GROMACS .gro file of C-alpha atoms in nm:
model
  481
    1UNK     CA    1  -2.614   5.099  -0.347
    2UNK     CA    2  -2.474   4.824  -0.571
    3UNK     CA    3  -2.689   4.741  -0.866
    4UNK     CA    4  -2.785   4.385  -0.950
    5UNK     CA    5  -2.610   4.410  -1.291
    6UNK     CA    6  -2.278   4.419  -1.107
    7UNK     CA    7  -2.331   4.056  -1.000
    8UNK     CA    8  -2.365   3.914  -1.351
    9UNK     CA    9  -2.033   3.740  -1.318
   10UNK     CA   10  -2.153   3.517  -1.034
   11UNK     CA   11  -2.452   3.284  -0.972
   12UNK     CA   12  -2.759   3.492  -0.907
   13UNK     CA   13  -2.919   3.218  -0.702
   14UNK     CA   14  -2.624   3.232  -0.464
   15UNK     CA   15  -2.625   3.616  -0.453
   16UNK     CA   16  -2.954   3.756  -0.325
   17UNK     CA   17  -3.086   4.086  -0.442
   18UNK     CA   18  -2.881   4.373  -0.305
   19UNK     CA   19  -3.191   4.571  -0.247
   20UNK     CA   20  -3.240   4.377   0.078
   21UNK     CA   21  -2.952   4.580   0.232
   22UNK     CA   22  -3.105   4.873   0.413
   23UNK     CA   23  -2.935   5.165   0.574
   24UNK     CA   24  -2.886   5.128   0.948
   25UNK     CA   25  -3.098   5.366   1.149
   26UNK     CA   26  -2.887   5.637   1.304
   27UNK     CA   27  -2.580   5.568   1.088
   28UNK     CA   28  -2.611   5.899   0.910
   29UNK     CA   29  -2.526   6.073   1.237
   30UNK     CA   30  -2.165   5.941   1.212
   31UNK     CA   31  -1.943   6.080   0.948
   32UNK     CA   32  -1.703   5.840   0.772
   33UNK     CA   33  -1.463   5.898   0.481
   34UNK     CA   34  -1.342   5.609   0.268
   35UNK     CA   35  -0.972   5.523   0.305
   36UNK     CA   36  -0.851   5.569  -0.060
   37UNK     CA   37  -0.481   5.614   0.024
   38UNK     CA   38  -0.301   5.284  -0.001
   39UNK     CA   39  -0.038   5.388   0.253
   40UNK     CA   40  -0.321   5.434   0.514
   41UNK     CA   41  -0.436   5.073   0.461
   42UNK     CA   42  -0.141   4.930   0.653
   43UNK     CA   43  -0.157   4.804   1.011
   44UNK     CA   44   0.084   5.066   1.128
   45UNK     CA   45  -0.110   5.355   0.966
   46UNK     CA   46  -0.474   5.251   1.012
   47UNK     CA   47  -0.715   5.438   1.243
   48UNK     CA   48  -0.919   5.132   1.325
   49UNK     CA   49  -0.854   4.903   1.624
   50UNK     CA   50  -0.762   4.538   1.627
   51UNK     CA   51  -1.023   4.258   1.633
   52UNK     CA   52  -0.956   3.900   1.736
   53UNK     CA   53  -1.302   3.749   1.727
   54UNK     CA   54  -1.477   3.653   1.404
   55UNK     CA   55  -1.822   3.743   1.551
   56UNK     CA   56  -1.711   4.103   1.611
   57UNK     CA   57  -1.560   4.126   1.265
   58UNK     CA   58  -1.873   4.007   1.097
   59UNK     CA   59  -2.086   4.248   1.300
   60UNK     CA   60  -1.859   4.538   1.199
   61UNK     CA   61  -1.866   4.441   0.829
   62UNK     CA   62  -2.250   4.398   0.831
   63UNK     CA   63  -2.282   4.746   0.992
   64UNK     CA   64  -2.055   4.924   0.750
   65UNK     CA   65  -2.204   4.758   0.440
   66UNK     CA   66  -2.563   4.807   0.546
   67UNK     CA   67  -2.496   5.170   0.640
   68UNK     CA   68  -2.404   5.244   0.282
   69UNK     CA   69  -2.066   5.394   0.352
   70UNK     CA   70  -1.932   5.241   0.029
   71UNK     CA   71  -2.131   5.268  -0.295
   72UNK     CA   72  -2.012   4.928  -0.437
   73UNK     CA   73  -2.021   4.707  -0.128
   74UNK     CA   74  -2.296   4.456  -0.114
   75UNK     CA   75  -2.385   4.091  -0.062
   76UNK     CA   76  -2.063   3.967  -0.224
   77UNK     CA   77  -1.860   4.176   0.016
   78UNK     CA   78  -2.043   4.011   0.309
   79UNK     CA   79  -1.970   3.665   0.160
   80UNK     CA   80  -1.603   3.747   0.125
   81UNK     CA   81  -1.603   3.875   0.487
   82UNK     CA   82  -1.751   3.543   0.603
   83UNK     CA   83  -1.468   3.355   0.432
   84UNK     CA   84  -1.214   3.575   0.604
   85UNK     CA   85  -1.390   3.520   0.940
   86UNK     CA   86  -1.350   3.144   0.913
   87UNK     CA   87  -0.977   3.196   0.865
   88UNK     CA   88  -0.934   3.417   1.171
   89UNK     CA   89  -0.952   3.117   1.403
   90UNK     CA   90  -0.607   3.011   1.289
   91UNK     CA   91  -0.439   3.315   1.446
   92UNK     CA   92  -0.456   3.450   1.798
   93UNK     CA   93  -0.409   3.803   1.667
   94UNK     CA   94  -0.700   3.793   1.419
   95UNK     CA   95  -0.475   3.773   1.111
   96UNK     CA   96  -0.572   3.563   0.813
   97UNK     CA   97  -0.405   3.476   0.478
   98UNK     CA   98  -0.547   3.595   0.144
   99UNK     CA   99  -0.532   3.370  -0.159
  100UNK     CA  100  -0.717   3.504  -0.464
  101UNK     CA  101  -0.733   3.167  -0.640
  102UNK     CA  102  -0.865   2.966  -0.344
  103UNK     CA  103  -1.111   3.234  -0.250
  104UNK     CA  104  -1.245   3.270  -0.598
  105UNK     CA  105  -1.288   2.892  -0.628
  106UNK     CA  106  -1.465   2.888  -0.288
  107UNK     CA  107  -1.712   3.171  -0.369
  108UNK     CA  108  -1.758   3.090  -0.740
  109UNK     CA  109  -1.626   3.431  -0.841
  110UNK     CA  110  -1.352   3.562  -1.066
  111UNK     CA  111  -1.018   3.672  -0.940
  112UNK     CA  112  -1.091   4.032  -1.036
  113UNK     CA  113  -1.412   4.030  -0.835
  114UNK     CA  114  -1.227   3.894  -0.527
  115UNK     CA  115  -0.966   4.168  -0.561
  116UNK     CA  116  -1.232   4.436  -0.595
  117UNK     CA  117  -1.438   4.338  -0.287
  118UNK     CA  118  -1.113   4.303  -0.089
  119UNK     CA  119  -1.036   4.655  -0.184
  120UNK     CA  120  -1.387   4.766  -0.065
  121UNK     CA  121  -1.319   4.614   0.279
  122UNK     CA  122  -0.983   4.800   0.293
  123UNK     CA  123  -1.143   5.128   0.195
  124UNK     CA  124  -1.406   5.074   0.467
  125UNK     CA  125  -1.114   5.031   0.710
  126UNK     CA  126  -1.226   4.681   0.800
  127UNK     CA  127  -0.908   4.504   0.704
  128UNK     CA  128  -0.544   4.617   0.667
  129UNK     CA  129  -0.221   4.476   0.534
  130UNK     CA  130  -0.001   4.295   0.779
  131UNK     CA  131   0.236   4.155   0.515
  132UNK     CA  132   0.235   4.190   0.140
  133UNK     CA  133   0.265   3.878  -0.068
  134UNK     CA  134   0.559   3.832  -0.307
  135UNK     CA  135   0.701   3.568  -0.541
  136UNK     CA  136   1.003   3.531  -0.321
  137UNK     CA  137   1.066   3.175  -0.212
  138UNK     CA  138   1.035   3.170   0.159
  139UNK     CA  139   1.189   2.824   0.178
  140UNK     CA  140   1.523   2.963   0.059
  141UNK     CA  141   1.519   3.205   0.349
  142UNK     CA  142   1.417   2.931   0.592
  143UNK     CA  143   1.691   2.674   0.487
  144UNK     CA  144   1.954   2.928   0.379
  145UNK     CA  145   2.267   2.754   0.243
  146UNK     CA  146   2.109   2.417   0.319
  147UNK     CA  147   1.831   2.479   0.056
  148UNK     CA  148   1.799   2.214  -0.218
  149UNK     CA  149   1.577   2.172  -0.521
  150UNK     CA  150   1.388   1.900  -0.341
  151UNK     CA  151   1.259   2.157  -0.089
  152UNK     CA  152   1.051   2.314  -0.360
  153UNK     CA  153   0.905   2.656  -0.389
  154UNK     CA  154   0.661   2.850  -0.171
  155UNK     CA  155   0.574   3.213  -0.218
  156UNK     CA  156   0.504   3.472   0.047
  157UNK     CA  157   0.129   3.501   0.128
  158UNK     CA  158  -0.060   3.816   0.183
  159UNK     CA  159  -0.175   3.858   0.541
  160UNK     CA  160  -0.467   4.074   0.651
  161UNK     CA  161  -0.578   4.190   0.998
  162UNK     CA  162  -0.936   4.229   1.101
  163UNK     CA  163  -1.016   4.578   1.216
  164UNK     CA  164  -1.311   4.765   1.390
  165UNK     CA  165  -1.363   5.117   1.247
  166UNK     CA  166  -1.409   5.404   1.494
  167UNK     CA  167  -1.747   5.481   1.346
  168UNK     CA  168  -1.874   5.134   1.437
  169UNK     CA  169  -1.745   5.165   1.797
  170UNK     CA  170  -1.919   5.507   1.827
  171UNK     CA  171  -2.242   5.372   1.690
  172UNK     CA  172  -2.234   5.073   1.932
  173UNK     CA  173  -2.169   5.299   2.231
  174UNK     CA  174  -1.810   5.176   2.314
  175UNK     CA  175  -1.547   5.367   2.499
  176UNK     CA  176  -1.210   5.342   2.332
  177UNK     CA  177  -0.872   5.420   2.473
  178UNK     CA  178  -0.577   5.487   2.244
  179UNK     CA  179  -0.543   5.552   1.875
  180UNK     CA  180  -0.498   5.324   1.572
  181UNK     CA  181  -0.443   4.949   1.565
  182UNK     CA  182  -0.337   4.926   1.937
  183UNK     CA  183  -0.651   5.097   2.074
  184UNK     CA  184  -0.859   4.901   2.314
  185UNK     CA  185  -1.216   4.906   2.438
  186UNK     CA  186  -1.236   5.004   2.808
  187UNK     CA  187  -1.618   5.027   2.856
  188UNK     CA  188  -1.952   5.111   2.715
  189UNK     CA  189  -2.195   5.405   2.735
  190UNK     CA  190  -2.547   5.361   2.872
  191UNK     CA  191  -2.678   5.353   2.518
  192UNK     CA  192  -2.415   5.093   2.432
  193UNK     CA  193  -2.523   4.879   2.733
  194UNK     CA  194  -2.876   4.881   2.595
  195UNK     CA  195  -2.763   4.785   2.251
  196UNK     CA  196  -2.549   4.502   2.386
  197UNK     CA  197  -2.836   4.364   2.590
  198UNK     CA  198  -3.067   4.374   2.288
  199UNK     CA  199  -2.803   4.201   2.071
  200UNK     CA  200  -2.757   3.928   2.332
  201UNK     CA  201  -3.140   3.878   2.351
  202UNK     CA  202  -3.157   3.849   1.967
  203UNK     CA  203  -2.875   3.594   1.973
  204UNK     CA  204  -3.042   3.391   2.246
  205UNK     CA  205  -3.376   3.400   2.051
  206UNK     CA  206  -3.204   3.282   1.731
  207UNK     CA  207  -3.038   2.989   1.902
  208UNK     CA  208  -3.368   2.888   2.065
  209UNK     CA  209  -3.555   2.913   1.731
  210UNK     CA  210  -3.288   2.747   1.525
  211UNK     CA  211  -3.219   2.436   1.750
  212UNK     CA  212  -3.468   2.158   1.787
  213UNK     CA  213  -3.578   2.094   2.135
  214UNK     CA  214  -3.518   1.722   2.219
  215UNK     CA  215  -3.484   1.543   2.554
  216UNK     CA  216  -3.126   1.505   2.673
  217UNK     CA  217  -2.985   1.159   2.600
  218UNK     CA  218  -2.815   1.026   2.911
  219UNK     CA  219  -2.783   0.664   2.789
  220UNK     CA  220  -2.408   0.697   2.700
  221UNK     CA  221  -2.160   0.669   2.993
  222UNK     CA  222  -2.003   0.978   3.128
  223UNK     CA  223  -1.628   1.029   3.148
  224UNK     CA  224  -1.458   0.949   3.474
  225UNK     CA  225  -1.413   1.322   3.549
  226UNK     CA  226  -1.789   1.372   3.560
  227UNK     CA  227  -1.901   1.023   3.664
  228UNK     CA  228  -2.196   1.021   3.907
  229UNK     CA  229  -2.120   0.815   4.216
  230UNK     CA  230  -2.351   0.518   4.250
  231UNK     CA  231  -2.457   0.363   4.583
  232UNK     CA  232  -2.291   0.034   4.678
  233UNK     CA  233  -2.499  -0.277   4.624
  234UNK     CA  234  -2.454  -0.638   4.729
  235UNK     CA  235  -2.610  -0.773   4.414
  236UNK     CA  236  -2.438  -0.994   4.164
  237UNK     CA  237  -2.168  -0.834   3.963
  238UNK     CA  238  -2.128  -1.088   3.683
  239UNK     CA  239  -2.472  -1.241   3.670
  240UNK     CA  240  -2.540  -1.450   3.972
  241UNK     CA  241  -2.227  -1.491   4.194
  242UNK     CA  242  -2.199  -1.242   4.481
  243UNK     CA  243  -1.833  -1.283   4.569
  244UNK     CA  244  -1.577  -1.399   4.310
  245UNK     CA  245  -1.303  -1.615   4.435
  246UNK     CA  246  -0.937  -1.522   4.385
  247UNK     CA  247  -0.886  -1.827   4.172
  248UNK     CA  248  -1.152  -1.720   3.926
  249UNK     CA  249  -1.035  -1.360   3.923
  250UNK     CA  250  -0.680  -1.480   3.837
  251UNK     CA  251  -0.821  -1.682   3.547
  252UNK     CA  252  -0.970  -1.368   3.384
  253UNK     CA  253  -0.792  -1.258   3.076
  254UNK     CA  254  -0.618  -0.928   3.114
  255UNK     CA  255  -0.580  -0.722   2.800
  256UNK     CA  256  -0.291  -0.495   2.765
  257UNK     CA  257  -0.359  -0.148   2.635
  258UNK     CA  258  -0.263  -0.040   2.287
  259UNK     CA  259   0.086   0.109   2.268
  260UNK     CA  260   0.200  -0.030   2.608
  261UNK     CA  261   0.536  -0.195   2.650
  262UNK     CA  262   0.676  -0.484   2.852
  263UNK     CA  263   0.824  -0.257   3.115
  264UNK     CA  264   0.715  -0.337   3.465
  265UNK     CA  265   0.629  -0.066   3.719
  266UNK     CA  266   0.955  -0.111   3.910
  267UNK     CA  267   1.162  -0.085   3.596
  268UNK     CA  268   0.974   0.232   3.484
  269UNK     CA  269   1.032   0.384   3.840
  270UNK     CA  270   1.400   0.309   3.812
  271UNK     CA  271   1.417   0.470   3.473
  272UNK     CA  272   1.240   0.777   3.611
  273UNK     CA  273   1.500   0.795   3.885
  274UNK     CA  274   1.777   0.778   3.628
  275UNK     CA  275   1.604   1.042   3.412
  276UNK     CA  276   1.588   1.269   3.722
  277UNK     CA  277   1.962   1.268   3.750
  278UNK     CA  278   1.993   1.323   3.375
  279UNK     CA  279   1.763   1.626   3.400
  280UNK     CA  280   1.969   1.759   3.691
  281UNK     CA  281   2.299   1.743   3.498
  282UNK     CA  282   2.175   1.868   3.163
  283UNK     CA  283   2.075   2.229   3.150
  284UNK     CA  284   1.832   2.223   2.851
  285UNK     CA  285   1.634   1.934   3.000
  286UNK     CA  286   1.568   2.107   3.331
  287UNK     CA  287   1.203   2.187   3.392
  288UNK     CA  288   1.073   1.901   3.173
  289UNK     CA  289   0.853   1.612   3.274
  290UNK     CA  290   1.057   1.327   3.432
  291UNK     CA  291   0.809   1.064   3.314
  292UNK     CA  292   0.813   1.179   2.958
  293UNK     CA  293   1.189   1.216   2.960
  294UNK     CA  294   1.230   0.870   3.095
  295UNK     CA  295   1.007   0.730   2.818
  296UNK     CA  296   1.204   0.911   2.550
  297UNK     CA  297   1.534   0.773   2.688
  298UNK     CA  298   1.416   0.409   2.692
  299UNK     CA  299   1.639   0.303   2.393
  300UNK     CA  300   1.940   0.414   2.601
  301UNK     CA  301   1.815   0.233   2.906
  302UNK     CA  302   1.748  -0.080   2.705
  303UNK     CA  303   2.113  -0.063   2.592
  304UNK     CA  304   2.227  -0.070   2.955
  305UNK     CA  305   2.344   0.296   2.971
  306UNK     CA  306   2.372   0.469   3.309
  307UNK     CA  307   2.259   0.823   3.376
  308UNK     CA  308   2.618   0.942   3.365
  309UNK     CA  309   2.664   0.807   3.010
  310UNK     CA  310   2.332   0.950   2.901
  311UNK     CA  311   2.412   1.293   3.048
  312UNK     CA  312   2.749   1.281   2.877
  313UNK     CA  313   2.586   1.202   2.538
  314UNK     CA  314   2.324   1.476   2.571
  315UNK     CA  315   2.602   1.726   2.652
  316UNK     CA  316   2.764   1.642   2.315
  317UNK     CA  317   2.451   1.738   2.125
  318UNK     CA  318   2.533   2.116   2.151
  319UNK     CA  319   2.172   2.235   2.185
  320UNK     CA  320   2.180   2.620   2.138
  321UNK     CA  321   1.838   2.684   2.283
  322UNK     CA  322   1.602   2.514   2.519
  323UNK     CA  323   1.355   2.298   2.320
  324UNK     CA  324   0.990   2.378   2.361
  325UNK     CA  325   0.913   2.004   2.431
  326UNK     CA  326   1.224   1.831   2.562
  327UNK     CA  327   1.087   1.471   2.545
  328UNK     CA  328   0.971   1.505   2.188
  329UNK     CA  329   1.305   1.645   2.083
  330UNK     CA  330   1.499   1.365   2.252
  331UNK     CA  331   1.258   1.101   2.111
  332UNK     CA  332   1.313   1.229   1.755
  333UNK     CA  333   1.683   1.304   1.792
  334UNK     CA  334   1.785   0.952   1.909
  335UNK     CA  335   1.659   0.770   1.599
  336UNK     CA  336   1.797   1.042   1.378
  337UNK     CA  337   2.150   1.009   1.522
  338UNK     CA  338   2.140   0.634   1.518
  339UNK     CA  339   2.036   0.618   1.152
  340UNK     CA  340   2.301   0.893   1.073
  341UNK     CA  341   2.581   0.687   1.247
  342UNK     CA  342   2.633   0.947   1.516
  343UNK     CA  343   2.496   0.732   1.798
  344UNK     CA  344   2.562   0.361   1.843
  345UNK     CA  345   2.297   0.142   1.999
  346UNK     CA  346   2.229  -0.231   1.965
  347UNK     CA  347   2.036  -0.339   1.663
  348UNK     CA  348   1.659  -0.360   1.709
  349UNK     CA  349   1.619  -0.078   1.959
  350UNK     CA  350   1.561   0.199   1.705
  351UNK     CA  351   1.369   0.125   1.379
  352UNK     CA  352   1.576   0.216   1.070
  353UNK     CA  353   1.446   0.466   0.823
  354UNK     CA  354   1.276   0.331   0.517
  355UNK     CA  355   1.492   0.382   0.204
  356UNK     CA  356   1.325   0.374  -0.139
  357UNK     CA  357   1.440   0.117  -0.383
  358UNK     CA  358   1.674   0.253  -0.652
  359UNK     CA  359   1.542   0.198  -1.001
  360UNK     CA  360   1.642   0.281  -1.356
  361UNK     CA  361   1.276   0.339  -1.448
  362UNK     CA  362   1.296   0.088  -1.729
  363UNK     CA  363   1.298  -0.247  -1.550
  364UNK     CA  364   1.006  -0.460  -1.443
  365UNK     CA  365   1.132  -0.551  -1.094
  366UNK     CA  366   1.013  -0.225  -0.938
  367UNK     CA  367   0.680  -0.043  -0.949
  368UNK     CA  368   0.829   0.219  -1.175
  369UNK     CA  369   0.883  -0.027  -1.458
  370UNK     CA  370   0.530  -0.059  -1.585
  371UNK     CA  371   0.476   0.311  -1.558
  372UNK     CA  372   0.781   0.383  -1.771
  373UNK     CA  373   0.677   0.126  -2.031
  374UNK     CA  374   0.324   0.284  -2.051
  375UNK     CA  375   0.480   0.624  -2.088
  376UNK     CA  376   0.701   0.502  -2.374
  377UNK     CA  377   0.398   0.354  -2.547
  378UNK     CA  378   0.216   0.678  -2.521
  379UNK     CA  379   0.508   0.868  -2.662
  380UNK     CA  380   0.549   0.618  -2.950
  381UNK     CA  381   0.178   0.660  -3.034
  382UNK     CA  382   0.181   1.044  -3.003
  383UNK     CA  383   0.529   1.152  -3.100
  384UNK     CA  384   0.640   0.869  -3.321
  385UNK     CA  385   0.969   1.021  -3.464
  386UNK     CA  386   1.079   1.152  -3.122
  387UNK     CA  387   0.992   0.825  -2.965
  388UNK     CA  388   1.194   0.634  -3.228
  389UNK     CA  389   1.495   0.846  -3.165
  390UNK     CA  390   1.460   0.801  -2.783
  391UNK     CA  391   1.429   0.420  -2.826
  392UNK     CA  392   1.739   0.415  -3.047
  393UNK     CA  393   1.934   0.628  -2.798
  394UNK     CA  394   1.820   0.405  -2.515
  395UNK     CA  395   1.931   0.094  -2.703
  396UNK     CA  396   2.268   0.245  -2.779
  397UNK     CA  397   2.314   0.343  -2.413
  398UNK     CA  398   2.229  -0.006  -2.296
  399UNK     CA  399   2.475  -0.157  -2.551
  400UNK     CA  400   2.753   0.074  -2.422
  401UNK     CA  401   2.673   0.002  -2.056
  402UNK     CA  402   2.674  -0.376  -2.127
  403UNK     CA  403   2.997  -0.349  -2.313
  404UNK     CA  404   3.163  -0.166  -2.026
  405UNK     CA  405   3.050  -0.431  -1.775
  406UNK     CA  406   3.181  -0.718  -1.995
  407UNK     CA  407   3.525  -0.854  -1.895
  408UNK     CA  408   3.814  -0.726  -2.111
  409UNK     CA  409   3.922  -0.972  -2.374
  410UNK     CA  410   4.294  -1.055  -2.395
  411UNK     CA  411   4.451  -0.927  -2.713
  412UNK     CA  412   4.688  -1.152  -2.912
  413UNK     CA  413   5.053  -1.066  -2.887
  414UNK     CA  414   5.170  -0.921  -3.223
  415UNK     CA  415   5.490  -1.078  -3.360
  416UNK     CA  416   5.782  -0.833  -3.417
  417UNK     CA  417   5.885  -0.762  -3.775
  418UNK     CA  418   6.252  -0.747  -3.676
  419UNK     CA  419   6.393  -1.096  -3.651
  420UNK     CA  420   6.551  -1.163  -3.320
  421UNK     CA  421   6.382  -0.876  -3.131
  422UNK     CA  422   6.263  -0.925  -2.779
  423UNK     CA  423   5.938  -0.710  -2.718
  424UNK     CA  424   5.890  -0.841  -2.370
  425UNK     CA  425   6.193  -0.659  -2.233
  426UNK     CA  426   6.255  -0.413  -2.518
  427UNK     CA  427   6.609  -0.531  -2.607
  428UNK     CA  428   6.789  -0.555  -2.945
  429UNK     CA  429   7.047  -0.798  -3.058
  430UNK     CA  430   7.399  -0.704  -3.177
  431UNK     CA  431   7.301  -0.762  -3.533
  432UNK     CA  432   7.012  -0.530  -3.505
  433UNK     CA  433   7.235  -0.257  -3.354
  434UNK     CA  434   7.488  -0.302  -3.640
  435UNK     CA  435   7.219  -0.272  -3.907
  436UNK     CA  436   7.082   0.047  -3.744
  437UNK     CA  437   7.433   0.206  -3.737
  438UNK     CA  438   7.497   0.123  -4.105
  439UNK     CA  439   7.170   0.255  -4.232
  440UNK     CA  440   7.158   0.582  -4.018
  441UNK     CA  441   7.360   0.902  -4.059
  442UNK     CA  442   7.622   0.971  -3.798
  443UNK     CA  443   7.524   1.198  -3.511
  444UNK     CA  444   7.716   1.526  -3.485
  445UNK     CA  445   7.820   1.631  -3.137
  446UNK     CA  446   8.072   1.850  -2.960
  447UNK     CA  447   8.305   2.091  -3.157
  448UNK     CA  448   8.203   1.961  -3.501
  449UNK     CA  449   7.831   2.049  -3.428
  450UNK     CA  450   7.928   2.403  -3.301
  451UNK     CA  451   8.159   2.467  -3.599
  452UNK     CA  452   7.890   2.383  -3.851
  453UNK     CA  453   7.639   2.608  -3.664
  454UNK     CA  454   7.885   2.901  -3.663
  455UNK     CA  455   7.962   2.851  -4.037
  456UNK     CA  456   7.584   2.846  -4.120
  457UNK     CA  457   7.528   3.165  -3.913
  458UNK     CA  458   7.814   3.356  -4.078
  459UNK     CA  459   7.682   3.253  -4.422
  460UNK     CA  460   7.333   3.371  -4.342
  461UNK     CA  461   7.458   3.712  -4.211
  462UNK     CA  462   7.675   3.763  -4.510
  463UNK     CA  463   7.383   3.684  -4.744
  464UNK     CA  464   7.150   3.926  -4.563
  465UNK     CA  465   7.415   4.205  -4.570
  466UNK     CA  466   7.461   4.162  -4.945
  467UNK     CA  467   7.098   4.159  -5.015
  468UNK     CA  468   6.976   4.429  -4.784
  469UNK     CA  469   7.251   4.703  -4.780
  470UNK     CA  470   7.447   4.896  -5.048
  471UNK     CA  471   7.732   5.152  -5.043
  472UNK     CA  472   7.712   5.492  -5.206
  473UNK     CA  473   8.044   5.598  -5.382
  474UNK     CA  474   8.027   5.959  -5.508
  475UNK     CA  475   8.201   6.035  -5.836
  476UNK     CA  476   8.562   6.151  -5.818
  477UNK     CA  477   8.625   6.518  -5.900
  478UNK     CA  478   8.841   6.595  -6.211
  479UNK     CA  479   9.208   6.646  -6.163
  480UNK     CA  480   9.336   6.997  -6.164
  481UNK     CA  481   9.526   7.115  -6.466
   0.00000   0.00000   0.00000
C-alpha cells in the first residue's frame, strides 16, 4: 500500500492516513493484471465496459483501490476520482475533460502528482482515453478560412471515459454481455442480488442518519400543477364584501406581465394564422411551433408584410439544413440581416447593434483616455529613456498629422528671369527665340548628320585596324647569278 511519505507534497490534514484503506474481503479470489500498455488504455482497446453514472464510477474506484490491485493508489487517487465524477454529469456518455492545471489547483496538488494518479486510474482500467489533447487551435478548424486573430486560441482538451473493470463486475455478481467498451450488464447473480440489496440498505441508512428530521413546511403555496382544490365558500373575498360589483372590478388596476407586448389576442391569432401559411410554404420551418414562429416574425408583421412576402424572404435565406429550433433561428437572423443591410424594415422595429466608440487612446473624451495617460505616467517613471523617446515620437506624429489636416497655403508666383516671358501659357516672344538661335549651335539633320556619322565610323575602323593588325613580309631571296 502507499506509504504516508508519498503524500508529503500535499496537505496532510486534507489527506488522511492511507492505512485506513483495507483490502476488500473476497477480492483476492479475482485475478487482475495492471494495464501497463499505453495502447490498451484507449476506448477502442480497453476490456472494461462503459459507465455513465458517477455513483457507479466512484463505487468501482473505491473497490479497486481498497482491494490493493495497484501498489501506489490511495486516498489521493480517490480524491481525483471524485473530481472526475463531478465532471461526468456534463456528458451523457460519461466522458469528462482533463485539465492538469485546474485539477491541481482544485486538489492542492502539483501537476506531476495529478498526472501520476491519473495514470494509476488508467492502469486500473477505470478510465480510458477518448481524445488526446494537443496544442492545435480548434478554433481554426471550426472557422476555417473565416478565422481571425480576434477569435483567439483554444487547444484541444484531453477527454477520458469512465469504465467499469470486469473484475469489479464479477465481484458484484453482475452478468455482462459483450466484450470491451460496448459491453452491457444484462442481469445479476443471486449473490449479486444480495450485495445490491445490502448496498441499498446502507445508502438508505446513511441518508436517514445524515439528514435532520424536521416537520414538513407546507406554509408556502404550491404550484398550480399540484394545487390542492379548496371547497367553495360564500365568505368575503376582499375583507367584508360578499359580491363585488362590476364597476368596482373594472376600477381594479390590472398589471401587465413582464415582457408582454401591446398585441391583442385577435392580432396574435391573426399572426399565428399567417405564420401557419409561412410554415406550409417554407420547408425548413415545417414541424415548428406556430405560436413561437409567429412571435419571431412579429417585426415583419409590424412592417405590414403578408405571408407571401415573408415566405419569399425566408426562401432567399438558403438554409442548408433544418435548424434545431426554428423560432430562435428566425428571431436571431432577422436582426442580423437588418443590421447588415440585407433586410429592410422600418426604423424602430429592430434594435441596432451597439458599436463601440472609436478612440485614439490618447484623448480624454473616451474612457480610454485616462487609462492611456496613467500607462504613460507609469512608463515614464519606470522606463524613463524609452518613455521619453515614445513621447517625442508621439509629439512628432501629432505635428505631422496636424500639418496634413491644415489647408494648403498658396505659394507666391515666381517672376520669370527672361524679360517678356509668359509662364502662364508657356510662350516665348520673337526676341527670345532670336536670342536662343544666336547663342545655340545649329542642329544637324538629314544627309549632313548621316555623312558625319559614316566619316566617324570609317575613321574609327581605320584606327583600330592600324593599331590591332600587322602584315608579315618575308625577306626576298637572293637573285640567281
